[in-house]
CSV table of C-alpha atoms in Angstrom, one decimal:
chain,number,residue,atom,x,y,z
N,41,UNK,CA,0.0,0.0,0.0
N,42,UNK,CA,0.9,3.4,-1.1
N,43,UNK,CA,1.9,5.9,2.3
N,44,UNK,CA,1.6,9.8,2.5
N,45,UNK,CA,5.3,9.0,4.1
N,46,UNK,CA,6.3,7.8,0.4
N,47,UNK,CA,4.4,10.5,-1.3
N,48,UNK,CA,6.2,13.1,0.6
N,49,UNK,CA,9.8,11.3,0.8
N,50,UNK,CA,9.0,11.3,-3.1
N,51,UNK,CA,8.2,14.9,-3.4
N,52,UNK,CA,11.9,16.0,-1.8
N,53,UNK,CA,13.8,13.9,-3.5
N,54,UNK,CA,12.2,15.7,-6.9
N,55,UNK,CA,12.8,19.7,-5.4
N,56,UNK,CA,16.1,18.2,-4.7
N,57,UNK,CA,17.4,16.5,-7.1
N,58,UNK,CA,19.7,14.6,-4.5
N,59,UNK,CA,18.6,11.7,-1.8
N,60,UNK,CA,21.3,13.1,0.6
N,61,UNK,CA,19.3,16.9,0.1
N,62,UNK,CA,16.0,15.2,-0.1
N,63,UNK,CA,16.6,13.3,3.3
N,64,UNK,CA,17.8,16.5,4.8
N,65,UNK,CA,14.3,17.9,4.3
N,66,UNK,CA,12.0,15.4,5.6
N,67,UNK,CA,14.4,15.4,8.7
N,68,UNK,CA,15.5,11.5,7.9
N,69,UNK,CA,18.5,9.3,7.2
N,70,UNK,CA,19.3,8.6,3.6
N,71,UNK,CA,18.8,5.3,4.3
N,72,UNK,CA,15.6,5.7,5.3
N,73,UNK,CA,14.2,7.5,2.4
N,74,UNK,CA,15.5,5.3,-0.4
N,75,UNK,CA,14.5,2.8,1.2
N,76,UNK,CA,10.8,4.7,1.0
N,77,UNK,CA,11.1,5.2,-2.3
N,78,UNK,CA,12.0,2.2,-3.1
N,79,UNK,CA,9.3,0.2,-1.7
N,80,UNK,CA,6.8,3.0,-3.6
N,81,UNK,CA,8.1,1.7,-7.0
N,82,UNK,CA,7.7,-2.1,-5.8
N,83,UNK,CA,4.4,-1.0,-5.0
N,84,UNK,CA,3.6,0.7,-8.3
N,85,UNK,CA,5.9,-1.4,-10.3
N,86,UNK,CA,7.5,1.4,-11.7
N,87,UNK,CA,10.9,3.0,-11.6
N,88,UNK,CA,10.4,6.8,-10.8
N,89,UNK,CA,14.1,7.4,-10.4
N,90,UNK,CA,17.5,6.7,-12.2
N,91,UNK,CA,19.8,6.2,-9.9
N,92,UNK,CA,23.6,7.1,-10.7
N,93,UNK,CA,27.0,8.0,-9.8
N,94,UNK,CA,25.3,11.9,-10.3
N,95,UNK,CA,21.8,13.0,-9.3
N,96,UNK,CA,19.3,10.9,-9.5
N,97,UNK,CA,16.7,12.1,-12.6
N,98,UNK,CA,12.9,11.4,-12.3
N,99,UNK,CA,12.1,8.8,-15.3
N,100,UNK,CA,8.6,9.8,-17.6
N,101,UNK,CA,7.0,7.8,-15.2
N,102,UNK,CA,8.2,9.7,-12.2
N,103,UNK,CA,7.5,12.9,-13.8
N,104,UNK,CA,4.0,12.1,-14.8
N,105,UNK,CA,3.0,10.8,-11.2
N,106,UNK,CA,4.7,13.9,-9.6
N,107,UNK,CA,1.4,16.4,-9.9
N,108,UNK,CA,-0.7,14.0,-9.2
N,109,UNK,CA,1.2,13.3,-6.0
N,110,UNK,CA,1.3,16.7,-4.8
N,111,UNK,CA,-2.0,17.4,-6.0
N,112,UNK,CA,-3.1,14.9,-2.7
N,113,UNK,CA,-0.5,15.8,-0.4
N,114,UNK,CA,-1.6,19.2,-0.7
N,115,UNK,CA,-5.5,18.1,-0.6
N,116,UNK,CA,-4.1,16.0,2.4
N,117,UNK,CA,-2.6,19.6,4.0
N,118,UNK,CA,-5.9,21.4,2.9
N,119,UNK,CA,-7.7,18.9,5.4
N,120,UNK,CA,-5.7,19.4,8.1
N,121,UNK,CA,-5.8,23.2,7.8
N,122,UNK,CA,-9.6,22.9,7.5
N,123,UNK,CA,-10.1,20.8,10.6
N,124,UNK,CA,-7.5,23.6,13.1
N,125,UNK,CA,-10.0,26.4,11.4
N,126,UNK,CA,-12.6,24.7,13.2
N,127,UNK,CA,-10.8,25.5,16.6
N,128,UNK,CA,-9.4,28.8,18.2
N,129,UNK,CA,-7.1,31.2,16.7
N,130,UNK,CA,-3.5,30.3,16.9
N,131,UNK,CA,-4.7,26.1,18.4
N,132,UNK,CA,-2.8,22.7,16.9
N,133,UNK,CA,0.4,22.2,14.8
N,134,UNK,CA,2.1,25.1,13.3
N,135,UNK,CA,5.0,24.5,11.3
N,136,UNK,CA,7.8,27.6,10.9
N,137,UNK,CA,10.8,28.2,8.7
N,138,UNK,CA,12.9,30.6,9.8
N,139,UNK,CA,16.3,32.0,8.1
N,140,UNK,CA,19.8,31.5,10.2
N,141,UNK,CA,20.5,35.1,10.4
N,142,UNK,CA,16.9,35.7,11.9
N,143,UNK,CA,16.0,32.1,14.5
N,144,UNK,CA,19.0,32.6,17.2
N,145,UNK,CA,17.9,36.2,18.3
N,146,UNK,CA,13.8,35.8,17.4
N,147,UNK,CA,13.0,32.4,18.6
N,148,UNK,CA,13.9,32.7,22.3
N,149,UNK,CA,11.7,35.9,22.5
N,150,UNK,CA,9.0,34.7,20.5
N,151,UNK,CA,8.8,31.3,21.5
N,152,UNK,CA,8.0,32.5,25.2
N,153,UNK,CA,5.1,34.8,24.5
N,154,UNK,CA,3.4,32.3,22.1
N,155,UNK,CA,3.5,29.8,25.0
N,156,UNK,CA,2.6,32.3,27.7
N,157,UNK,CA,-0.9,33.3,24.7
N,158,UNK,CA,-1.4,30.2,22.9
N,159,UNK,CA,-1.1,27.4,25.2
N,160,UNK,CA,-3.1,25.1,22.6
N,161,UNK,CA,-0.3,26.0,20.1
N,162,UNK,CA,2.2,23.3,18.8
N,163,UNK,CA,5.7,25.1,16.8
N,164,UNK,CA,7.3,23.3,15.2
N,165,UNK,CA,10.6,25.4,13.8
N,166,UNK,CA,12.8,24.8,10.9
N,167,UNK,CA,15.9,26.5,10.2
N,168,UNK,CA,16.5,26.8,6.8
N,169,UNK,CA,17.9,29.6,4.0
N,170,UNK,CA,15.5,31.6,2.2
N,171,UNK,CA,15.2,29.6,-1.0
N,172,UNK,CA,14.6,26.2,0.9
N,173,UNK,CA,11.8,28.1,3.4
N,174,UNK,CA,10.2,29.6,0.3
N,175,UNK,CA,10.4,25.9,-1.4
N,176,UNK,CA,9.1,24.0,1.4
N,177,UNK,CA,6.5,26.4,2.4
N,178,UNK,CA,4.6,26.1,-1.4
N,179,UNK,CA,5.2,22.0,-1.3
N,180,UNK,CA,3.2,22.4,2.2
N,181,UNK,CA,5.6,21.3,4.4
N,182,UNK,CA,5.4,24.3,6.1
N,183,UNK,CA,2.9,26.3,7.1
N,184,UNK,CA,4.7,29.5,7.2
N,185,UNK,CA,8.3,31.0,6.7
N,186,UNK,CA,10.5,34.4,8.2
N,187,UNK,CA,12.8,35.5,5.3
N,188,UNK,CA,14.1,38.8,4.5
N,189,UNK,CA,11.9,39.8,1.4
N,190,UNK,CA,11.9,41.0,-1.1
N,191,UNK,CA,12.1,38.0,-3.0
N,192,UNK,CA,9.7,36.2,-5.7
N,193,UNK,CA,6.5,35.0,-3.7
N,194,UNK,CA,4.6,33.2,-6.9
N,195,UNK,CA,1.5,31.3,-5.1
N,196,UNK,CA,3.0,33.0,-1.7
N,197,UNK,CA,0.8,35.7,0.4
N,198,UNK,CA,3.1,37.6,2.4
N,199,UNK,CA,3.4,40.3,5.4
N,200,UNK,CA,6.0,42.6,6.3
N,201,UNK,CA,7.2,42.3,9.5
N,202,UNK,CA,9.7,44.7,10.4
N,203,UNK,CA,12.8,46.4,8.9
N,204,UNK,CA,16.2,45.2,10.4
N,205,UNK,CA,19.2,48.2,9.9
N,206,UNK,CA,22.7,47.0,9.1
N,207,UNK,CA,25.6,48.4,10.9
N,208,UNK,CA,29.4,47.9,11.4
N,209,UNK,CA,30.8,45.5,13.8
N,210,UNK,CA,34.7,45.7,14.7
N,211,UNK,CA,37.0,44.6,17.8
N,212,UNK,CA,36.7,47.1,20.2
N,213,UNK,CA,40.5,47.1,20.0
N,214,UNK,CA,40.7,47.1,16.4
N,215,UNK,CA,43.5,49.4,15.0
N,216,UNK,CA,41.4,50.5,12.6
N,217,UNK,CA,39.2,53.3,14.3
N,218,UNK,CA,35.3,53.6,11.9
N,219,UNK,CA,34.4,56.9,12.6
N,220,UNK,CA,30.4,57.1,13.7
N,221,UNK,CA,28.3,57.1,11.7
N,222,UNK,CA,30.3,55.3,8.9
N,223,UNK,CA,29.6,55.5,5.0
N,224,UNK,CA,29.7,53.2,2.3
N,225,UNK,CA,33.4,53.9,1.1
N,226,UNK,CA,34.8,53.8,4.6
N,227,UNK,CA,34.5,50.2,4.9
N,228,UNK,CA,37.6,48.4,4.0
N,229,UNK,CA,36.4,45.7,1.6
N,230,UNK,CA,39.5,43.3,2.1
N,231,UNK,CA,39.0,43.0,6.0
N,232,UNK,CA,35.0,42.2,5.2
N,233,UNK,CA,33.8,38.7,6.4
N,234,UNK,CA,31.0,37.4,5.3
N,235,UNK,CA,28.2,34.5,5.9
N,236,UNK,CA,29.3,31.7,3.4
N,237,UNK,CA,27.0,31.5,-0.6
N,238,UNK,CA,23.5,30.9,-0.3
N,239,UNK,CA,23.0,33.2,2.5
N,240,UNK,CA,20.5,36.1,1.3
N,241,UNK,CA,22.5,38.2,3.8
N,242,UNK,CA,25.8,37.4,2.4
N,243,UNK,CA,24.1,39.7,-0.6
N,244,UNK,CA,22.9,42.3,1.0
N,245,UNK,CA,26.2,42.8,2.7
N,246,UNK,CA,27.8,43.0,-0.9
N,247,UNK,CA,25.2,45.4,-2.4
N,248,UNK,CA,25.6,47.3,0.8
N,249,UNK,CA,29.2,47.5,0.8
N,250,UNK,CA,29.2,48.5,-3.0
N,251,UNK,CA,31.4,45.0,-4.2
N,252,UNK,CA,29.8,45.0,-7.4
N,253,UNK,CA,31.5,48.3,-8.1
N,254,UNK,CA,35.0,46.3,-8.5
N,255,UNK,CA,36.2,46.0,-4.9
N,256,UNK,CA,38.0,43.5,-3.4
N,257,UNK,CA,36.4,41.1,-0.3
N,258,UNK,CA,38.4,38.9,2.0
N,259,UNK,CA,38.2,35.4,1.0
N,260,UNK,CA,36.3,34.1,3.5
N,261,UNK,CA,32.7,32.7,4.1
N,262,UNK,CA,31.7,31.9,7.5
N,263,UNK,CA,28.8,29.4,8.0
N,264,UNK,CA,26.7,30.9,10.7
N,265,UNK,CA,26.7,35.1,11.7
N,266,UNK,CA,28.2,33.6,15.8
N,267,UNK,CA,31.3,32.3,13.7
N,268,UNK,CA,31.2,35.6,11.9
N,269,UNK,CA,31.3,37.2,15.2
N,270,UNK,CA,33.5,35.6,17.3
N,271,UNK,CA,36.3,36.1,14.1
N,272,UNK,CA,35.5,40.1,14.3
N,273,UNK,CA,35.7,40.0,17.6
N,274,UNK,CA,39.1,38.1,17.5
N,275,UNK,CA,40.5,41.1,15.4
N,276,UNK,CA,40.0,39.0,12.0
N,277,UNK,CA,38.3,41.7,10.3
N,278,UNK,CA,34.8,43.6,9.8
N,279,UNK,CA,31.5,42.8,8.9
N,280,UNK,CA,27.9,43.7,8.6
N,281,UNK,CA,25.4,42.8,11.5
N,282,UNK,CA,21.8,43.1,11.4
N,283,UNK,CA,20.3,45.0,14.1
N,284,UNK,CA,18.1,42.3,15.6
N,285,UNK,CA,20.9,40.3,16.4
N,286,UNK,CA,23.1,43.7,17.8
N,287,UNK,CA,21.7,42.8,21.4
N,288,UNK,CA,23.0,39.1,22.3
N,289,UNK,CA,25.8,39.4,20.3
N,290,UNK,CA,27.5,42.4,22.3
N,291,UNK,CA,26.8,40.6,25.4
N,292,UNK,CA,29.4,38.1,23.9
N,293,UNK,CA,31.5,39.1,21.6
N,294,UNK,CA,33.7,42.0,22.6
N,295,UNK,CA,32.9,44.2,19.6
N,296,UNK,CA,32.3,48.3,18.5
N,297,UNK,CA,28.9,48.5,17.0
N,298,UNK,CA,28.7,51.7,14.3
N,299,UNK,CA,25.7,52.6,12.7
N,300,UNK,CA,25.7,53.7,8.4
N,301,UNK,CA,24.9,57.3,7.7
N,302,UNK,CA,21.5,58.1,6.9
N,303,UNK,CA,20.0,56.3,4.9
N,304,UNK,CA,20.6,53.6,6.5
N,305,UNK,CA,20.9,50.5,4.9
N,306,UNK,CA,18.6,48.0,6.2
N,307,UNK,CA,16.8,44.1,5.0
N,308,UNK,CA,12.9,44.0,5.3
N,309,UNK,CA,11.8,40.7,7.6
N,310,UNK,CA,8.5,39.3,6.2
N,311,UNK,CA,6.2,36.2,6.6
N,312,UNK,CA,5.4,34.1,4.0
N,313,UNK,CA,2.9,31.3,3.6
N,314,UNK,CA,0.7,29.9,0.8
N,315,UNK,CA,-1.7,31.8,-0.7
N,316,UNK,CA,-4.3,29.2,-1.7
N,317,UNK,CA,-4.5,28.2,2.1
N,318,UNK,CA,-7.6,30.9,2.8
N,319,UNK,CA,-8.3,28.8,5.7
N,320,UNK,CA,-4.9,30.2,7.5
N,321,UNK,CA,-5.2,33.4,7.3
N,322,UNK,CA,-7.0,34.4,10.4
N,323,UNK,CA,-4.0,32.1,12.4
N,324,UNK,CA,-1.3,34.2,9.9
N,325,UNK,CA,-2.0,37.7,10.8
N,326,UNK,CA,-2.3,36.8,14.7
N,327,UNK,CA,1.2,35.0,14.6
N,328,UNK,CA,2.4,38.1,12.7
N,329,UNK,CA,1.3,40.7,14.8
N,330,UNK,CA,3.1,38.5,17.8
N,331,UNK,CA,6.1,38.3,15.6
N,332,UNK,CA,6.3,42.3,15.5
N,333,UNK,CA,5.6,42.5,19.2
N,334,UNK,CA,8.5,40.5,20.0
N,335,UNK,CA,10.7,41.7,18.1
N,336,UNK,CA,10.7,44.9,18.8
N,337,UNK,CA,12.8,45.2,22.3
N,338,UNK,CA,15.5,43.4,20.1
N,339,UNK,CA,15.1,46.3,17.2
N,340,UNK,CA,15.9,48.9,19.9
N,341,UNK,CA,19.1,47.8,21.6
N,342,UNK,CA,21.4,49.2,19.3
């Protein structure tokens, strides 16, 4: 017999393209999904992937069941999202994405107050980069996502949230003194760390920092804004931090904060979650406005 478990196992591997990637999704072993998968094609007698020494390519068969696969997981999502309507605002599963450069100074406000509101509510949080929040919320396997926007929202409804200023972090013993408030071409492109690719705020710190315009960055990516931190702390270098996060890392990191000369540059933090799930939108705009509430405090410690 057919499972939803096989259906959705089936699902990552195609917005993957890679069983390792695909596993990494659905929160389970490699193993375990091929395994999935592999029983589905016994049980349809089909082969809906080639396997190789690359990545695995859905076969015309696999490609003609997809839709029709995640035409019932999402009637399968539509049912659950009918039957929490039926209850209280903000009661039952919720399911969050969340981007790395937003979770480790959001979550432990947030998380509190939704607790403290909505006892009946059940988070579940994912961290994940943009692209793979936005990805996962349309194939319904979340029920909502914090990103920095803009970005393309096809089939997404979306709220802004709040606006998150950029600033200058240094040692506080760095040798290189940024006067307050800095500009644009006072910061020394070669001493700029940076999140590693595929970080949206990687970007912005480029655009920011005018990189585009032929200037030369230090060859580094870290892989999460503490390692970034503890490095500029260290006297490694510079970088950008985003205001939310100004707060808890001070508190650790022995660092200058210096604010950009109006106007300030600054990402927009929005909510996104599918549009076609009508049913959510009363829970949506009460998680939002609790989202803004807590964040706030965070928004003015710089």
């Amino acid at each position: 017999m057919l499972t939803l478990k096989q259906m959705r196992y089936f699902d990552a591997l195609a917005i993957a393209g890679h069983f390792g990637r695909a596993a990494e999704l659905v929160n389970v072993s490699q193993p375990a999904l091929s395994a999935q998968i592999a029983e589905m094609e016994r049980e349809l007698n089909l082969t809906l992937a080639e396997r190789s020494r690359g990545q695995p390519i859905l076969t015309r068969e696999g490609e003609a069941l997809l839709p029709k696969i995640r035409a019932i997981l999402a009637s399968v999502d539509q049912l659950y999202q009918d039957a929490q309507s039926a209850t209280g605002v903000l009661e039952g599963r919720l399911r969050l994405g969340i981007i790395p450069t937003v979770a480790p100074y959001l979550v432990p406000v947030l998380i509190p107050v939704l607790r403290d509101r909505f006892p009946k509510l059940n988070v579940e949080l994912k961290e994940l980069m943009t692209q793979a929040c936005l990805d996962e919320v349309r194939a319904g396997r979340l029920d909502c996502a914090i990103i920095a926007l803009p970005r393309e929202r096809h089939g997404l409804s979306s709220r802004h949230l709040f606006e998150d200023r950029f600033m200058i972090a240094s040692a506080d013993d760095d040798s290189t003194v940024l006067l307050s408030p800095v500009t644009e071409a006072d910061v020394d492109m070669e001493r700029l760390l940076l999140l590693e690719e595929g970080h949206c705020l990687r970007d912005q710190a480029l655009a920011v920092c005018g990189a585009n315009a032929g200037r030369r960055v230090a060859n580094y990516g870290a892989t999460s804004m503490a390692t970034l931190l503890q490095m500029v702390s260290h006297g490694m270098g510079i970088t950008l931090i985003p205001e939310i996060a100004v707060r808890d890392e001070r508190s650790r990191n022995r660092m200058r904060i210096v604010p950009f000369a109006d106007p300030q540059p600054s990402r927009q933090i929005g909510m996104v979650w599918r549009d076609t799930n009508t049913t959510a939108n009363r829970d949506m705009t009460a998680f939002a406005d609790v989202i803004v509430e807590s964040a706030q405090p965070l928004l003015n410690a710089a």
